mmCIF file of C-alpha atoms in Angstrom:
data_model
loop_
_atom_site.group_PDB
_atom_site.id
_atom_site.type_symbol
_atom_site.label_atom_id
_atom_site.label_comp_id
_atom_site.label_asym_id
_atom_site.label_seq_id
_atom_site.Cartn_x
_atom_site.Cartn_y
_atom_site.Cartn_z
ATOM 1 C CA MET A 80 -87.415 94.648 -99.496
ATOM 2 C CA PHE A 81 -89.339 95.050 -102.741
ATOM 3 C CA ARG A 82 -92.329 93.715 -104.999
ATOM 4 C CA LEU A 83 -92.257 93.211 -108.844
ATOM 5 C CA THR A 84 -94.849 95.435 -110.912
ATOM 6 C CA HIS A 85 -94.298 94.165 -113.927
ATOM 7 C CA THR A 86 -96.420 96.941 -116.676
ATOM 8 C CA SER A 87 -97.243 96.441 -120.478
ATOM 9 C CA ALA A 88 -97.833 99.935 -122.531
ATOM 10 C CA ALA A 89 -98.539 100.570 -126.465
ATOM 11 C CA VAL A 90 -95.929 102.864 -127.328
ATOM 12 C CA ALA A 91 -97.666 105.932 -128.646
ATOM 13 C CA ALA A 92 -95.800 108.782 -128.914
ATOM 14 C CA ARG A 93 -98.048 111.434 -131.100
ATOM 15 C CA VAL A 94 -96.214 113.492 -133.121
ATOM 16 C CA GLY A 95 -98.499 114.532 -135.276
ATOM 17 C CA LEU A 96 -99.774 117.979 -136.728
ATOM 18 C CA GLY A 97 -100.392 120.268 -133.175
ATOM 19 C CA ALA A 98 -99.462 117.386 -131.246
ATOM 20 C CA ARG A 99 -97.752 117.841 -127.885
ATOM 21 C CA THR A 100 -95.670 115.458 -126.560
ATOM 22 C CA PRO A 101 -96.842 114.922 -122.865
ATOM 23 C CA THR A 102 -94.235 115.720 -119.966
ATOM 24 C CA PRO A 103 -93.122 112.295 -118.469
ATOM 25 C CA GLU A 104 -94.068 111.368 -115.316
ATOM 26 C CA ARG A 105 -93.866 108.148 -112.797
ATOM 27 C CA SER A 106 -96.401 106.353 -110.865
ATOM 28 C CA TYR A 107 -95.224 105.694 -107.312
ATOM 29 C CA SER A 108 -97.111 102.701 -105.848
ATOM 30 C CA ASP A 109 -100.809 102.652 -105.540
ATOM 31 C CA SER A 110 -101.081 106.227 -103.609
ATOM 32 C CA GLY A 111 -102.829 107.697 -106.678
ATOM 33 C CA ILE A 112 -99.614 110.771 -106.875
ATOM 34 C CA ARG A 113 -97.473 110.781 -109.997
ATOM 35 C CA VAL A 114 -94.134 112.883 -109.437
ATOM 36 C CA PRO A 115 -92.785 114.468 -113.311
ATOM 37 C CA GLN A 116 -89.749 112.894 -114.025
ATOM 38 C CA LEU A 117 -87.393 115.851 -115.506
ATOM 39 C CA ALA A 118 -84.150 114.152 -115.450
ATOM 40 C CA SER A 119 -82.052 110.950 -114.661
ATOM 41 C CA PHE A 120 -80.021 111.003 -111.881
ATOM 42 C CA ARG A 121 -76.845 109.809 -110.926
ATOM 43 C CA LEU A 122 -75.118 109.438 -108.077
ATOM 44 C CA PRO A 123 -72.367 110.969 -106.094
ATOM 45 C CA GLU A 124 -68.602 108.658 -106.258
ATOM 46 C CA ILE A 125 -69.762 105.882 -103.334
ATOM 47 C CA LYS A 126 -66.766 105.034 -101.561
ATOM 48 C CA ASN A 127 -65.498 102.947 -99.224
ATOM 49 C CA GLU A 128 -65.812 105.337 -95.889
ATOM 50 C CA PRO A 129 -60.871 105.579 -94.502
ATOM 51 C CA THR A 130 -60.717 104.631 -91.594
ATOM 52 C CA ARG A 131 -58.398 106.413 -89.191
ATOM 53 C CA ASP A 132 -55.215 105.017 -87.327
ATOM 54 C CA TYR A 133 -56.246 106.808 -82.975
ATOM 55 C CA VAL A 134 -52.487 106.252 -82.875
ATOM 56 C CA PRO A 135 -51.444 107.450 -79.421
ATOM 57 C CA GLY A 136 -50.720 111.775 -78.364
ATOM 58 C CA SER A 137 -53.146 112.127 -81.678
ATOM 59 C CA ALA A 138 -55.493 114.619 -82.149
ATOM 60 C CA GLU A 139 -58.010 112.297 -83.414
ATOM 61 C CA GLN A 140 -57.688 110.294 -80.165
ATOM 62 C CA GLU A 141 -57.614 112.696 -77.635
ATOM 63 C CA GLN A 142 -61.103 113.869 -79.216
ATOM 64 C CA LEU A 143 -61.967 110.006 -79.643
ATOM 65 C CA MET A 144 -61.814 109.453 -75.623
ATOM 66 C CA ALA A 145 -62.623 113.383 -74.667
ATOM 67 C CA ALA A 146 -66.162 112.018 -76.400
ATOM 68 C CA VAL A 147 -65.992 108.306 -74.125
ATOM 69 C CA GLU A 148 -65.385 110.765 -71.357
ATOM 70 C CA GLU A 149 -68.370 113.301 -71.995
ATOM 71 C CA LEU A 150 -70.324 110.969 -72.882
ATOM 72 C CA GLY A 151 -69.911 108.959 -69.583
ATOM 73 C CA SER A 152 -69.685 111.714 -67.052
ATOM 74 C CA THR A 153 -74.112 111.645 -67.262
ATOM 75 C CA THR A 154 -76.681 108.819 -67.313
ATOM 76 C CA HIS A 155 -79.192 109.654 -69.799
ATOM 77 C CA HIS A 156 -82.513 109.193 -70.650
ATOM 78 C CA ILE A 157 -83.585 107.855 -74.149
ATOM 79 C CA PRO A 158 -87.654 107.362 -75.213
ATOM 80 C CA LEU A 159 -89.275 105.689 -77.082
ATOM 81 C CA VAL A 160 -89.410 108.037 -80.636
ATOM 82 C CA ILE A 161 -93.715 107.120 -82.873
ATOM 83 C CA ASN A 162 -94.206 108.968 -85.410
ATOM 84 C CA GLY A 163 -91.619 111.589 -84.277
ATOM 85 C CA LYS A 164 -93.010 112.233 -80.452
ATOM 86 C CA GLU A 165 -91.064 111.158 -78.010
ATOM 87 C CA VAL A 166 -93.183 108.565 -76.340
ATOM 88 C CA SER A 167 -92.461 107.936 -72.393
ATOM 89 C CA THR A 168 -94.415 104.308 -70.906
ATOM 90 C CA GLY A 169 -93.417 104.900 -67.778
ATOM 91 C CA ASP A 170 -92.006 101.041 -67.352
ATOM 92 C CA VAL A 171 -88.469 102.449 -67.506
ATOM 93 C CA GLN A 172 -84.807 100.136 -67.763
ATOM 94 C CA GLN A 173 -81.557 100.486 -67.192
ATOM 95 C CA GLN A 174 -78.484 100.184 -69.800
ATOM 96 C CA VAL A 175 -75.004 99.277 -67.902
ATOM 97 C CA ASN A 176 -71.238 99.647 -69.075
ATOM 98 C CA PRO A 177 -71.065 96.331 -69.448
ATOM 99 C CA GLY A 178 -66.792 97.223 -68.120
ATOM 100 C CA ASN A 179 -67.571 99.023 -64.391
ATOM 101 C CA LYS A 180 -71.613 97.115 -64.634
ATOM 102 C CA ALA A 181 -72.357 100.665 -61.280
ATOM 103 C CA GLN A 182 -72.272 102.522 -64.065
ATOM 104 C CA VAL A 183 -75.623 102.780 -65.858
ATOM 105 C CA LEU A 184 -75.254 105.119 -69.189
ATOM 106 C CA CYS A 185 -78.648 105.108 -69.961
ATOM 107 C CA THR A 186 -81.929 104.385 -68.546
ATOM 108 C CA TYR A 187 -84.560 104.176 -71.391
ATOM 109 C CA GLU A 188 -88.059 103.822 -71.568
ATOM 110 C CA ASN A 189 -89.591 100.275 -73.105
ATOM 111 C CA ALA A 190 -92.717 99.936 -74.785
ATOM 112 C CA GLY A 191 -96.163 98.166 -73.611
ATOM 113 C CA PRO A 192 -99.141 96.501 -76.026
ATOM 114 C CA LYS A 193 -100.248 99.758 -76.162
ATOM 115 C CA GLU A 194 -97.262 101.988 -77.473
ATOM 116 C CA VAL A 195 -96.738 98.781 -80.123
ATOM 117 C CA ASP A 196 -99.532 98.698 -81.807
ATOM 118 C CA ALA A 197 -99.444 102.923 -82.033
ATOM 119 C CA ALA A 198 -95.828 102.918 -83.923
ATOM 120 C CA ILE A 199 -96.843 100.065 -85.869
ATOM 121 C CA GLU A 200 -100.163 102.112 -86.775
ATOM 122 C CA GLY A 201 -97.835 104.639 -87.194
ATOM 123 C CA ALA A 202 -95.265 103.738 -89.871
ATOM 124 C CA LEU A 203 -98.737 102.037 -91.699
ATOM 125 C CA ALA A 204 -100.301 105.768 -92.089
ATOM 126 C CA ALA A 205 -96.759 107.005 -93.044
ATOM 127 C CA LYS A 206 -96.232 104.407 -95.250
ATOM 128 C CA SER A 207 -97.842 106.028 -98.538
ATOM 129 C CA LYS A 208 -96.278 109.415 -99.045
ATOM 130 C CA TRP A 209 -93.141 107.411 -98.062
ATOM 131 C CA GLU A 210 -93.076 105.203 -101.230
ATOM 132 C CA ALA A 211 -94.414 107.944 -103.334
ATOM 133 C CA MET A 212 -91.018 109.992 -102.265
ATOM 134 C CA PRO A 213 -88.903 109.345 -105.240
ATOM 135 C CA VAL A 214 -85.745 107.584 -104.870
ATOM 136 C CA TYR A 215 -83.293 110.276 -105.237
ATOM 137 C CA ASP A 216 -85.026 112.226 -102.561
ATOM 138 C CA ARG A 217 -85.056 108.713 -100.201
ATOM 139 C CA GLN A 218 -81.220 107.951 -101.160
ATOM 140 C CA ALA A 219 -80.484 111.651 -100.617
ATOM 141 C CA ILE A 220 -81.015 111.567 -97.162
ATOM 142 C CA PHE A 221 -79.597 107.701 -96.775
ATOM 143 C CA LEU A 222 -76.577 109.994 -98.188
ATOM 144 C CA ARG A 223 -76.897 113.149 -95.417
ATOM 145 C CA ALA A 224 -77.336 110.659 -93.023
ATOM 146 C CA ALA A 225 -74.098 108.564 -93.960
ATOM 147 C CA ASP A 226 -71.927 112.143 -94.720
ATOM 148 C CA LEU A 227 -73.085 113.003 -90.804
ATOM 149 C CA LEU A 228 -72.529 110.004 -88.952
ATOM 150 C CA ALA A 229 -68.629 110.225 -90.245
ATOM 151 C CA THR A 230 -67.723 113.986 -89.524
ATOM 152 C CA LYS A 231 -70.646 115.921 -86.983
ATOM 153 C CA TYR A 232 -71.033 112.619 -85.088
ATOM 154 C CA ARG A 233 -67.693 110.121 -85.588
ATOM 155 C CA TYR A 234 -66.902 110.036 -82.288
ATOM 156 C CA LYS A 235 -70.305 110.469 -81.106
ATOM 157 C CA LEU A 236 -71.318 107.495 -82.036
ATOM 158 C CA MET A 237 -68.117 105.891 -81.313
ATOM 159 C CA ALA A 238 -67.702 106.389 -77.706
ATOM 160 C CA ALA A 239 -72.375 105.298 -77.479
ATOM 161 C CA SER A 240 -70.647 101.914 -79.135
ATOM 162 C CA MET A 241 -67.120 101.937 -76.579
ATOM 163 C CA LEU A 242 -68.916 102.589 -74.096
ATOM 164 C CA GLY A 243 -72.199 99.929 -74.091
ATOM 165 C CA GLN A 244 -70.568 97.636 -76.027
ATOM 166 C CA GLY A 245 -67.106 97.026 -74.430
ATOM 167 C CA LYS A 246 -65.139 98.105 -78.039
ATOM 168 C CA ASN A 247 -61.970 98.720 -78.321
ATOM 169 C CA ILE A 248 -61.247 102.257 -80.443
ATOM 170 C CA TRP A 249 -60.378 100.069 -83.413
ATOM 171 C CA GLN A 250 -63.450 97.671 -83.367
ATOM 172 C CA ALA A 251 -65.820 101.212 -82.807
ATOM 173 C CA GLU A 252 -63.740 102.910 -85.620
ATOM 174 C CA ILE A 253 -64.517 100.051 -88.126
ATOM 175 C CA ASP A 254 -67.586 99.209 -86.803
ATOM 176 C CA ALA A 255 -69.875 102.833 -85.637
ATOM 177 C CA ALA A 256 -67.674 104.888 -87.845
ATOM 178 C CA THR A 257 -66.465 103.333 -91.093
ATOM 179 C CA GLU A 258 -69.087 100.018 -91.889
ATOM 180 C CA THR A 259 -72.250 102.638 -90.762
ATOM 181 C CA ALA A 260 -70.955 105.250 -92.891
ATOM 182 C CA ASP A 261 -70.200 102.231 -95.579
ATOM 183 C CA PHE A 262 -73.491 100.483 -95.433
ATOM 184 C CA LEU A 263 -75.352 103.915 -95.705
ATOM 185 C CA ARG A 264 -74.228 104.549 -98.321
ATOM 186 C CA PHE A 265 -73.228 101.339 -101.064
ATOM 187 C CA ASN A 266 -77.078 101.288 -100.143
ATOM 188 C CA VAL A 267 -77.767 103.799 -101.909
ATOM 189 C CA LYS A 268 -75.515 102.500 -104.659
ATOM 190 C CA TYR A 269 -77.096 99.222 -104.585
ATOM 191 C CA SER A 270 -80.297 100.306 -105.030
ATOM 192 C CA ALA A 271 -79.896 102.550 -107.938
ATOM 193 C CA GLU A 272 -78.934 98.824 -109.462
ATOM 194 C CA ILE A 273 -81.411 97.927 -108.519
ATOM 195 C CA TYR A 274 -84.143 100.065 -110.334
ATOM 196 C CA ALA A 275 -82.028 100.221 -113.381
ATOM 197 C CA GLN A 276 -82.455 96.125 -114.250
ATOM 198 C CA GLN A 277 -84.788 96.952 -116.380
ATOM 199 C CA PRO A 278 -86.089 93.938 -119.278
ATOM 200 C CA PRO A 279 -84.450 93.796 -121.944
ATOM 201 C CA PHE A 280 -86.512 92.632 -124.551
ATOM 202 C CA ASN A 281 -89.317 93.710 -125.595
ATOM 203 C CA ALA A 282 -92.202 93.131 -128.403
ATOM 204 C CA PRO A 283 -92.930 94.578 -130.676
ATOM 205 C CA GLY A 284 -95.388 98.230 -129.650
ATOM 206 C CA ILE A 285 -94.638 96.934 -126.100
ATOM 207 C CA TRP A 286 -92.461 98.573 -124.089
ATOM 208 C CA ASN A 287 -92.198 96.175 -120.879
ATOM 209 C CA ARG A 288 -91.167 97.935 -117.840
ATOM 210 C CA ILE A 289 -90.141 97.225 -113.714
ATOM 211 C CA GLU A 290 -91.568 98.996 -110.850
ATOM 212 C CA TYR A 291 -89.229 97.917 -107.242
ATOM 213 C CA ARG A 292 -92.650 98.860 -105.334
ATOM 214 C CA PRO A 293 -91.961 98.135 -101.494
ATOM 215 C CA LEU A 294 -93.982 95.290 -99.223
ATOM 216 C CA GLU A 295 -97.579 95.319 -98.567
ATOM 217 C CA GLY A 296 -97.136 96.177 -94.969
ATOM 218 C CA PHE A 297 -95.039 97.078 -92.697
ATOM 219 C CA VAL A 298 -90.520 95.380 -91.271
ATOM 220 C CA TYR A 299 -89.309 94.488 -88.346
ATOM 221 C CA ALA A 300 -86.256 94.900 -87.520
ATOM 222 C CA VAL A 301 -84.759 93.175 -85.118
ATOM 223 C CA SER A 302 -80.926 94.275 -83.877
ATOM 224 C CA PRO A 303 -78.431 92.868 -81.815
ATOM 225 C CA PHE A 304 -75.395 93.835 -79.510
ATOM 226 C CA ASN A 305 -72.542 93.555 -80.742
ATOM 227 C CA PHE A 306 -72.400 95.343 -84.501
ATOM 228 C CA THR A 307 -74.335 99.453 -84.010
ATOM 229 C CA ALA A 308 -73.601 99.245 -88.084
ATOM 230 C CA ILE A 309 -76.196 96.130 -87.785
ATOM 231 C CA GLY A 310 -78.598 98.181 -85.542
ATOM 232 C CA VAL A 311 -78.455 101.147 -88.304
ATOM 233 C CA ASN A 312 -78.960 98.320 -91.365
ATOM 234 C CA LEU A 313 -81.318 96.613 -90.455
ATOM 235 C CA ALA A 314 -83.765 99.660 -89.999
ATOM 236 C CA ALA A 315 -82.429 101.486 -93.023
ATOM 237 C CA ALA A 316 -81.868 99.250 -95.631
ATOM 238 C CA PRO A 317 -85.982 98.575 -95.918
ATOM 239 C CA ALA A 318 -86.199 101.750 -95.115
ATOM 240 C CA LEU A 319 -84.356 103.238 -98.286
ATOM 241 C CA MET A 320 -86.877 101.113 -100.595
ATOM 242 C CA GLY A 321 -89.634 102.538 -99.893
ATOM 243 C CA ASN A 322 -91.085 100.111 -96.162
ATOM 244 C CA THR A 323 -92.689 101.744 -92.763
ATOM 245 C CA VAL A 324 -89.676 99.970 -90.453
ATOM 246 C CA LEU A 325 -90.306 99.448 -86.430
ATOM 247 C CA TRP A 326 -86.234 99.272 -85.057
ATOM 248 C CA LYS A 327 -86.382 96.868 -81.987
ATOM 249 C CA PRO A 328 -82.648 97.956 -80.494
ATOM 250 C CA SER A 329 -80.958 95.566 -78.293
ATOM 251 C CA ASN A 330 -81.646 96.170 -75.142
ATOM 252 C CA SER A 331 -77.802 96.737 -75.401
ATOM 253 C CA ALA A 332 -77.345 98.094 -77.537
ATOM 254 C CA VAL A 333 -80.167 101.379 -76.960
ATOM 255 C CA LEU A 334 -77.520 104.453 -76.107
ATOM 256 C CA SER A 335 -75.355 103.640 -79.346
ATOM 257 C CA ASN A 336 -78.681 102.451 -81.703
ATOM 258 C CA TYR A 337 -80.653 105.970 -80.751
ATOM 259 C CA VAL A 338 -77.159 108.108 -80.915
ATOM 260 C CA ALA A 339 -77.650 107.106 -84.349
ATOM 261 C CA TYR A 340 -81.487 106.720 -85.256
ATOM 262 C CA ASP A 341 -81.168 110.546 -84.051
ATOM 263 C CA ILE A 342 -78.434 110.822 -87.447
ATOM 264 C CA MET A 343 -81.114 110.167 -89.522
ATOM 265 C CA ARG A 344 -84.205 111.965 -88.030
ATOM 266 C CA GLU A 345 -81.215 115.094 -88.633
ATOM 267 C CA ALA A 346 -80.825 113.216 -92.407
ATOM 268 C CA GLY A 347 -84.540 113.744 -92.767
ATOM 269 C CA VAL A 348 -85.898 110.306 -92.270
ATOM 270 C CA PRO A 349 -89.757 112.065 -92.451
ATOM 271 C CA ASP A 350 -91.266 111.056 -88.945
ATOM 272 C CA GLY A 351 -93.351 107.828 -88.495
ATOM 273 C CA VAL A 352 -90.326 106.261 -91.878
ATOM 274 C CA ILE A 353 -88.665 103.947 -88.969
ATOM 275 C CA GLN A 354 -89.950 104.065 -84.821
ATOM 276 C CA PHE A 355 -88.033 103.487 -82.781
ATOM 277 C CA VAL A 356 -88.898 101.151 -79.598
ATOM 278 C CA PRO A 357 -86.491 99.340 -77.522
ATOM 279 C CA GLY A 358 -88.916 96.766 -75.396
ATOM 280 C CA ASP A 359 -88.998 93.411 -73.836
ATOM 281 C CA ALA A 360 -87.825 91.181 -76.983
ATOM 282 C CA ALA A 361 -90.593 88.393 -77.188
ATOM 283 C CA ALA A 362 -93.610 90.716 -75.745
ATOM 284 C CA MET A 363 -92.853 93.336 -78.571
ATOM 285 C CA THR A 364 -92.147 90.307 -80.849
ATOM 286 C CA ARG A 365 -95.517 87.549 -80.020
ATOM 287 C CA GLN A 366 -97.343 91.222 -80.558
ATOM 288 C CA VAL A 367 -95.224 92.435 -84.074
ATOM 289 C CA PHE A 368 -96.582 88.323 -85.263
ATOM 290 C CA GLU A 369 -99.843 88.197 -84.436
ATOM 291 C CA HIS A 370 -100.830 91.451 -86.603
ATOM 292 C CA PRO A 371 -102.071 91.057 -90.379
ATOM 293 C CA GLU A 372 -99.960 93.278 -91.635
ATOM 294 C CA PHE A 373 -96.261 92.158 -90.349
ATOM 295 C CA ALA A 374 -94.081 92.241 -93.540
ATOM 296 C CA SER A 375 -91.172 91.318 -93.398
ATOM 297 C CA LEU A 376 -88.201 90.562 -90.513
ATOM 298 C CA HIS A 377 -85.152 92.209 -90.487
ATOM 299 C CA PHE A 378 -82.852 90.083 -88.194
ATOM 300 C CA THR A 379 -79.496 89.433 -87.161
ATOM 301 C CA GLY A 380 -79.135 87.303 -83.836
ATOM 302 C CA SER A 381 -78.685 83.900 -82.868
ATOM 303 C CA THR A 382 -79.893 81.092 -84.493
ATOM 304 C CA HIS A 383 -82.291 80.122 -80.991
ATOM 305 C CA VAL A 384 -83.626 83.237 -81.565
ATOM 306 C CA PHE A 385 -84.063 82.871 -85.106
ATOM 307 C CA LYS A 386 -85.521 80.148 -85.660
ATOM 308 C CA ASN A 387 -88.072 80.897 -82.818
ATOM 309 C CA MET A 388 -89.019 83.875 -84.689
ATOM 310 C CA TRP A 389 -89.163 81.553 -87.575
ATOM 311 C CA ARG A 390 -91.689 79.260 -86.357
ATOM 312 C CA GLN A 391 -93.526 81.854 -84.504
ATOM 313 C CA ILE A 392 -94.283 83.788 -88.759
ATOM 314 C CA ALA A 393 -95.151 79.844 -89.772
ATOM 315 C CA GLU A 394 -97.921 79.365 -87.263
ATOM 316 C CA ASN A 395 -99.709 82.536 -87.466
ATOM 317 C CA ILE A 396 -99.143 82.168 -91.590
ATOM 318 C CA ASP A 397 -103.368 82.565 -91.629
ATOM 319 C CA ARG A 398 -103.651 85.681 -89.820
ATOM 320 C CA TYR A 399 -101.184 87.838 -92.769
ATOM 321 C CA LYS A 400 -102.478 89.943 -95.717
ATOM 322 C CA SER A 401 -99.468 88.635 -97.610
ATOM 323 C CA TYR A 402 -96.692 86.451 -97.355
ATOM 324 C CA PRO A 403 -93.849 87.947 -95.482
ATOM 325 C CA ARG A 404 -90.187 87.632 -96.141
ATOM 326 C CA ILE A 405 -88.190 87.210 -93.528
ATOM 327 C CA VAL A 406 -83.988 88.153 -93.343
ATOM 328 C CA GLY A 407 -81.265 87.160 -91.146
ATOM 329 C CA GLU A 408 -78.229 86.486 -90.217
ATOM 330 C CA THR A 409 -77.484 84.764 -87.608
ATOM 331 C CA GLY A 410 -73.330 82.959 -85.926
ATOM 332 C CA GLY A 411 -71.173 81.249 -87.748
ATOM 333 C CA LYS A 412 -67.543 78.554 -87.051
ATOM 334 C CA ASN A 413 -64.685 81.172 -88.754
ATOM 335 C CA TYR A 414 -61.623 79.483 -89.603
ATOM 336 C CA HIS A 415 -57.794 79.418 -90.708
ATOM 337 C CA VAL A 416 -56.536 77.434 -92.349
ATOM 338 C CA VAL A 417 -52.552 77.810 -92.084
ATOM 339 C CA HIS A 418 -50.756 76.359 -95.047
ATOM 340 C CA SER A 419 -47.081 75.536 -94.937
ATOM 341 C CA SER A 420 -45.817 77.698 -96.260
ATOM 342 C CA ALA A 421 -47.635 80.901 -95.090
ATOM 343 C CA ASN A 422 -45.109 83.396 -92.590
ATOM 344 C CA ILE A 423 -46.258 81.653 -88.694
ATOM 345 C CA ASP A 424 -46.083 85.514 -86.849
ATOM 346 C CA HIS A 425 -48.393 86.756 -89.301
ATOM 347 C CA ALA A 426 -50.765 84.458 -89.290
ATOM 348 C CA VAL A 427 -50.196 84.119 -85.775
ATOM 349 C CA ASN A 428 -51.117 87.552 -85.277
ATOM 350 C CA SER A 429 -54.170 87.275 -87.142
ATOM 351 C CA THR A 430 -56.257 83.935 -85.712
ATOM 352 C CA ILE A 431 -54.778 86.019 -82.338
ATOM 353 C CA ARG A 432 -56.692 88.537 -83.732
ATOM 354 C CA GLY A 433 -59.527 87.253 -85.373
ATOM 355 C CA ALA A 434 -60.393 84.499 -82.091
ATOM 356 C CA PHE A 435 -59.994 87.602 -79.986
ATOM 357 C CA GLU A 436 -61.179 90.833 -80.627
ATOM 358 C CA PHE A 437 -63.986 92.669 -79.610
ATOM 359 C CA GLN A 438 -64.010 88.767 -77.637
ATOM 360 C CA GLY A 439 -64.740 87.078 -80.080
ATOM 361 C CA GLN A 440 -68.341 88.678 -80.237
ATOM 362 C CA LYS A 441 -68.697 88.073 -83.366
ATOM 363 C CA CYS A 442 -70.272 86.281 -86.138
ATOM 364 C CA SER A 443 -67.696 86.087 -87.752
ATOM 365 C CA ALA A 444 -64.736 85.460 -84.611
ATOM 366 C CA CYS A 445 -62.202 82.922 -85.296
ATOM 367 C CA SER A 446 -63.460 79.235 -83.727
ATOM 368 C CA ARG A 447 -61.208 76.813 -85.764
ATOM 369 C CA LEU A 448 -57.544 76.954 -86.635
ATOM 370 C CA TYR A 449 -55.997 73.742 -88.939
ATOM 371 C CA VAL A 450 -51.609 73.670 -88.769
ATOM 372 C CA PRO A 451 -50.319 71.180 -90.335
ATOM 373 C CA LYS A 452 -48.312 69.481 -88.370
ATOM 374 C CA SER A 453 -44.769 69.997 -89.572
ATOM 375 C CA LYS A 454 -45.283 73.902 -88.169
ATOM 376 C CA TRP A 455 -48.042 73.164 -85.223
ATOM 377 C CA SER A 456 -45.011 73.063 -82.480
ATOM 378 C CA GLU A 457 -43.915 76.702 -83.794
ATOM 379 C CA PHE A 458 -47.201 77.939 -84.253
ATOM 380 C CA ARG A 459 -48.763 77.051 -80.819
ATOM 381 C CA ASP A 460 -45.848 78.691 -78.116
ATOM 382 C CA LYS A 461 -46.299 81.745 -80.435
ATOM 383 C CA LEU A 462 -49.976 81.104 -80.647
ATOM 384 C CA VAL A 463 -50.135 80.479 -75.917
ATOM 385 C CA ALA A 464 -47.360 82.958 -75.676
ATOM 386 C CA GLY A 465 -49.166 85.686 -77.561
ATOM 387 C CA THR A 466 -52.944 85.095 -76.571
ATOM 388 C CA GLU A 467 -51.170 85.276 -72.754
ATOM 389 C CA SER A 468 -49.409 88.795 -73.429
ATOM 390 C CA ILE A 469 -53.353 89.488 -74.351
ATOM 391 C CA LYS A 470 -53.889 93.235 -72.237
ATOM 392 C CA MET A 471 -57.717 92.931 -70.471
ATOM 393 C CA GLY A 472 -59.496 96.065 -69.277
ATOM 394 C CA PRO A 473 -61.685 98.865 -69.459
ATOM 395 C CA ILE A 474 -61.839 100.958 -72.391
ATOM 396 C CA THR A 475 -61.575 103.869 -70.888
ATOM 397 C CA ASP A 476 -57.734 102.469 -71.399
ATOM 398 C CA PRO A 477 -56.785 103.106 -74.874
ATOM 399 C CA THR A 478 -53.271 100.092 -74.188
ATOM 400 C CA ASN A 479 -56.127 97.181 -74.178
ATOM 401 C CA PHE A 480 -56.627 95.047 -76.545
ATOM 402 C CA MET A 481 -59.665 92.926 -74.860
ATOM 403 C CA GLY A 482 -63.084 94.779 -73.133
ATOM 404 C CA PRO A 483 -65.827 93.336 -71.100
#
């Protein structure tokens, strides 16, 4: 989500009598702002967030389930957040608990055309200052967000994902806690690696340099219901690279996505950089794609929806000031191939978990299985028995493997 700018400049360091070497400066984008570059910073070591086990009777399981109980004890109201201000529209929708549809987890404001326009204009207005911020300051904000998420707000974000998206403890742990933190931290690592890529050769007297500039316009991030981490990543990754973003969360994941959004605000993401705008997907998308400053779609969801979005962008191509980038991930068909030398018990258990954990609601869910004839009879019997033993029920009972 960036553009390259190649620059060449004769290196004319004046070191003669009376000459003074100027303070090195770096220009940022077209804003005219110049920031002194007083050091080359090195990131802290980036590691995967350790997973927790939540064994029965452990303090971590008790604290998590207490967070589930507390979060589910009341109906929350989620506003739009545009330019740092909470906005009400009068059009209020509901997100229900999929394991108990009589329970309204949260109500949320539904963005209309006026709010979408305000979010776009605010994102464009915030762009020059945000892209001019030194990258290491932007990186620090998202590293801080990862730390807040993994510690102070870990159980709250997991609880929101369990109640709102039907995840068991383990699925919430590897999504809302560890993968979300990993996305934020490793994006910082990869951004540093991208910025470090520079031309390896220079002609005599010439210094070739590359600056990685954000896109011309705003990014539209449309996130799915099934992974809290993906929602965060779709909004945070382009923002890290200096873009400003409209984040349209899934209507079935508003609560967890808002908790994560609030964490990023607390970490220091400035007003207007990420606009939080739940709303009608079709109407909002149509309005966004008609705006001349639309610069990129960042999407995860169904193949059908992604193709429709691509088609709309193509039909509007003459409206745009630049060529929009289209970045999308859609569902796939994962498979297991069982070799004749495989440990059958392990292969069976891995297949059951791959196919049915989180109720198969993953693009990585196992949907194809290839087993040699010599092992099929044993494999089939154990697969059927293991599947029949799956315990299903509400996520408030930690012994349930499958939820809604």
